[in-house]
Amino acid sequence: MSRLRRWYGAGPLHLLALAACFTLAWYAGTRLLTYEPARVVLWFVGAAVVHDLVLYPLYSAADRTGQAAAGAVRRGRGRGRPERARAAIGLNHVRFPAALSALLFLVWLPQILGLADGYDLTTGLDGSRFLPRWLLITAFLFAASALVRAVRSTLRRVGRR
């Protein structure tokens, strides 16, 4: 067991979980590429390009702005590079719900914006419920994060006494 841990770097359960994930990814990939492989490859390449050229600079700029507003970035001594100071802990309580909300928005974009043609006819469900539900989930994520932040700071204050 220790030999495996030394060679692999983790326990056998981690290796088993990783093998299961790769098996599931292989299965999903073969299922996706069975019907319209050109469209699937085009979608993956487009997603990578849009992420790298559009989304990454946008959320990096938003994060830098948040860090500057929270006072989490300071200039290093003698160097021109920004050096992370001890970041304001509240910033992570904004990052997490914002990232989940953005991910949900990207996944359900056509339905949220009402661009999914034939959704009502295909499923028999009302497609106008996606936007209010996404907004409700987003509000819940931010409220839960604020609650966690409040509990943590209260516990920290109590612990100092």
PDB file of C-alpha atoms in Angstrom, residues 16-136:
ATOM      1  CA  LEU A  16     -10.218   3.986  -8.539  1.00  0.00           C
ATOM      2  CA  ALA A  17     -12.223   7.229  -8.626  1.00  0.00           C
ATOM      3  CA  LEU A  18      -9.970   8.627 -11.356  1.00  0.00           C
ATOM      4  CA  ALA A  19     -10.342   5.443 -13.421  1.00  0.00           C
ATOM      5  CA  ALA A  20     -14.133   5.660 -13.027  1.00  0.00           C
ATOM      6  CA  CYS A  21     -14.102   9.293 -14.187  1.00  0.00           C
ATOM      7  CA  PHE A  22     -12.029   8.443 -17.259  1.00  0.00           C
ATOM      8  CA  THR A  23     -14.332   5.518 -18.045  1.00  0.00           C
ATOM      9  CA  LEU A  24     -17.385   7.761 -17.813  1.00  0.00           C
ATOM     10  CA  ALA A  25     -15.710  10.412 -19.983  1.00  0.00           C
ATOM     11  CA  TRP A  26     -14.797   7.776 -22.577  1.00  0.00           C
ATOM     12  CA  TYR A  27     -18.376   6.474 -22.614  1.00  0.00           C
ATOM     13  CA  ALA A  28     -19.824   9.983 -22.952  1.00  0.00           C
ATOM     14  CA  GLY A  29     -17.333  10.810 -25.702  1.00  0.00           C
ATOM     15  CA  THR A  30     -18.189   7.725 -27.724  1.00  0.00           C
ATOM     16  CA  ARG A  31     -21.915   8.444 -27.347  1.00  0.00           C
ATOM     17  CA  LEU A  32     -21.472  12.077 -28.405  1.00  0.00           C
ATOM     18  CA  LEU A  33     -19.262  11.287 -31.380  1.00  0.00           C
ATOM     19  CA  THR A  34     -21.583   8.576 -32.695  1.00  0.00           C
ATOM     20  CA  TYR A  35     -24.191  10.832 -34.295  1.00  0.00           C
ATOM     21  CA  GLU A  36     -22.669  14.135 -35.391  1.00  0.00           C
ATOM     22  CA  PRO A  37     -18.931  14.139 -34.689  1.00  0.00           C
ATOM     23  CA  ALA A  38     -18.197  17.262 -36.741  1.00  0.00           C
ATOM     24  CA  ARG A  39     -20.668  19.350 -34.732  1.00  0.00           C
ATOM     25  CA  VAL A  40     -19.359  18.018 -31.415  1.00  0.00           C
ATOM     26  CA  VAL A  41     -15.738  18.778 -32.354  1.00  0.00           C
ATOM     27  CA  LEU A  42     -16.774  22.227 -33.615  1.00  0.00           C
ATOM     28  CA  TRP A  43     -18.618  22.876 -30.341  1.00  0.00           C
ATOM     29  CA  PHE A  44     -15.601  21.870 -28.216  1.00  0.00           C
ATOM     30  CA  VAL A  45     -13.177  23.960 -30.289  1.00  0.00           C
ATOM     31  CA  GLY A  46     -15.584  26.915 -30.230  1.00  0.00           C
ATOM     32  CA  ALA A  47     -16.040  26.602 -26.482  1.00  0.00           C
ATOM     33  CA  ALA A  48     -12.280  26.547 -25.927  1.00  0.00           C
ATOM     34  CA  VAL A  49     -11.713  29.572 -28.172  1.00  0.00           C
ATOM     35  CA  VAL A  50     -14.572  31.569 -26.648  1.00  0.00           C
ATOM     36  CA  HIS A  51     -13.364  30.730 -23.146  1.00  0.00           C
ATOM     37  CA  ASP A  52      -9.736  31.610 -23.797  1.00  0.00           C
ATOM     38  CA  LEU A  53     -10.274  34.738 -25.884  1.00  0.00           C
ATOM     39  CA  VAL A  54     -13.451  36.197 -24.369  1.00  0.00           C
ATOM     40  CA  LEU A  55     -14.498  34.750 -21.020  1.00  0.00           C
ATOM     41  CA  TYR A  56     -11.089  34.376 -19.351  1.00  0.00           C
ATOM     42  CA  PRO A  57     -10.100  38.024 -19.883  1.00  0.00           C
ATOM     43  CA  LEU A  58     -13.548  39.140 -18.700  1.00  0.00           C
ATOM     44  CA  TYR A  59     -13.604  37.228 -15.450  1.00  0.00           C
ATOM     45  CA  SER A  60      -9.931  37.938 -14.810  1.00  0.00           C
ATOM     46  CA  ALA A  61     -10.621  41.656 -15.133  1.00  0.00           C
ATOM     47  CA  ALA A  62     -13.658  41.327 -12.862  1.00  0.00           C
ATOM     48  CA  ASP A  63     -11.570  39.472 -10.286  1.00  0.00           C
ATOM     49  CA  ARG A  64      -8.798  42.077 -10.424  1.00  0.00           C
ATOM     50  CA  THR A  65     -11.384  44.814  -9.950  1.00  0.00           C
ATOM     51  CA  GLY A  66     -12.829  42.969  -6.966  1.00  0.00           C
ATOM     52  CA  GLN A  67      -9.372  42.501  -5.470  1.00  0.00           C
ATOM     53  CA  ALA A  68      -8.550  46.166  -5.899  1.00  0.00           C
ATOM     54  CA  ALA A  69     -11.862  47.197  -4.349  1.00  0.00           C
ATOM     55  CA  ALA A  70     -11.276  44.857  -1.400  1.00  0.00           C
ATOM     56  CA  GLY A  71      -7.678  46.026  -0.974  1.00  0.00           C
ATOM     57  CA  ALA A  72      -6.388  42.516  -1.584  1.00  0.00           C
ATOM     58  CA  VAL A  73      -3.598  43.506  -4.001  1.00  0.00           C
ATOM     59  CA  ARG A  74      -0.559  45.515  -3.056  1.00  0.00           C
ATOM     60  CA  ARG A  75       2.618  46.325  -4.903  1.00  0.00           C
ATOM     61  CA  GLY A  76       5.685  44.250  -4.113  1.00  0.00           C
ATOM     62  CA  ARG A  77       8.788  46.010  -2.838  1.00  0.00           C
ATOM     63  CA  GLY A  78      11.289  46.743  -5.568  1.00  0.00           C
ATOM     64  CA  ARG A  79       9.317  44.841  -8.171  1.00  0.00           C
ATOM     65  CA  GLY A  80       6.588  46.076 -10.466  1.00  0.00           C
ATOM     66  CA  ARG A  81       4.573  42.866 -10.153  1.00  0.00           C
ATOM     67  CA  PRO A  82       1.503  42.819  -7.964  1.00  0.00           C
ATOM     68  CA  GLU A  83       1.900  40.614  -4.952  1.00  0.00           C
ATOM     69  CA  ARG A  84      -1.080  39.110  -3.239  1.00  0.00           C
ATOM     70  CA  ALA A  85      -1.494  40.363   0.237  1.00  0.00           C
ATOM     71  CA  ARG A  86      -3.656  38.461   2.623  1.00  0.00           C
ATOM     72  CA  ALA A  87      -6.826  38.668   0.553  1.00  0.00           C
ATOM     73  CA  ALA A  88     -10.002  39.950   2.087  1.00  0.00           C
ATOM     74  CA  ILE A  89     -11.886  36.794   2.994  1.00  0.00           C
ATOM     75  CA  GLY A  90     -15.159  38.317   1.884  1.00  0.00           C
ATOM     76  CA  LEU A  91     -13.992  38.308  -1.723  1.00  0.00           C
ATOM     77  CA  ASN A  92     -14.197  34.512  -1.879  1.00  0.00           C
ATOM     78  CA  HIS A  93     -17.770  34.724  -0.642  1.00  0.00           C
ATOM     79  CA  VAL A  94     -18.544  36.734  -3.767  1.00  0.00           C
ATOM     80  CA  ARG A  95     -16.426  34.689  -6.170  1.00  0.00           C
ATOM     81  CA  PHE A  96     -18.017  31.334  -5.386  1.00  0.00           C
ATOM     82  CA  PRO A  97     -21.708  32.189  -5.937  1.00  0.00           C
ATOM     83  CA  ALA A  98     -20.821  34.379  -8.912  1.00  0.00           C
ATOM     84  CA  ALA A  99     -18.894  31.526 -10.557  1.00  0.00           C
ATOM     85  CA  LEU A 100     -21.712  29.017  -9.961  1.00  0.00           C
ATOM     86  CA  SER A 101     -24.303  31.460 -11.227  1.00  0.00           C
ATOM     87  CA  ALA A 102     -22.230  32.189 -14.343  1.00  0.00           C
ATOM     88  CA  LEU A 103     -21.786  28.471 -14.976  1.00  0.00           C
ATOM     89  CA  LEU A 104     -25.522  27.860 -14.681  1.00  0.00           C
ATOM     90  CA  PHE A 105     -26.160  30.808 -16.994  1.00  0.00           C
ATOM     91  CA  LEU A 106     -23.785  29.437 -19.635  1.00  0.00           C
ATOM     92  CA  VAL A 107     -25.233  25.936 -19.443  1.00  0.00           C
ATOM     93  CA  TRP A 108     -28.860  27.086 -19.669  1.00  0.00           C
ATOM     94  CA  LEU A 109     -28.268  30.210 -21.819  1.00  0.00           C
ATOM     95  CA  PRO A 110     -30.738  29.418 -24.620  1.00  0.00           C
ATOM     96  CA  GLN A 111     -33.535  28.570 -22.193  1.00  0.00           C
ATOM     97  CA  ILE A 112     -32.858  31.515 -19.862  1.00  0.00           C
ATOM     98  CA  LEU A 113     -32.879  34.012 -22.718  1.00  0.00           C
ATOM     99  CA  GLY A 114     -35.796  32.309 -24.465  1.00  0.00           C
ATOM    100  CA  LEU A 115     -33.752  31.351 -27.537  1.00  0.00           C
ATOM    101  CA  ALA A 116     -34.524  27.618 -27.460  1.00  0.00           C
ATOM    102  CA  ASP A 117     -36.823  27.062 -30.422  1.00  0.00           C
ATOM    103  CA  GLY A 118     -39.362  24.330 -29.967  1.00  0.00           C
ATOM    104  CA  TYR A 119     -38.643  23.704 -26.293  1.00  0.00           C
ATOM    105  CA  ASP A 120     -42.307  24.023 -25.372  1.00  0.00           C
ATOM    106  CA  LEU A 121     -43.420  21.737 -28.195  1.00  0.00           C
ATOM    107  CA  THR A 122     -40.740  19.125 -27.589  1.00  0.00           C
ATOM    108  CA  THR A 123     -41.043  18.814 -23.820  1.00  0.00           C
ATOM    109  CA  GLY A 124     -44.560  20.041 -23.149  1.00  0.00           C
ATOM    110  CA  LEU A 125     -43.132  22.325 -20.450  1.00  0.00           C
ATOM    111  CA  ASP A 126     -43.281  26.103 -20.221  1.00  0.00           C
ATOM    112  CA  GLY A 127     -39.893  27.568 -21.197  1.00  0.00           C
ATOM    113  CA  SER A 128     -40.536  30.961 -19.608  1.00  0.00           C
ATOM    114  CA  ARG A 129     -39.708  29.635 -16.131  1.00  0.00           C
ATOM    115  CA  PHE A 130     -35.943  29.421 -16.663  1.00  0.00           C
ATOM    116  CA  LEU A 131     -35.098  33.095 -16.095  1.00  0.00           C
ATOM    117  CA  PRO A 132     -36.983  33.481 -12.787  1.00  0.00           C
ATOM    118  CA  ARG A 133     -35.599  30.181 -11.527  1.00  0.00           C
ATOM    119  CA  TRP A 134     -32.037  31.119 -12.465  1.00  0.00           C
ATOM    120  CA  LEU A 135     -32.459  34.455 -10.701  1.00  0.00           C
ATOM    121  CA  LEU A 136     -33.854  32.672  -7.649  1.00  0.00           C
TER     122      LEU A 136
END
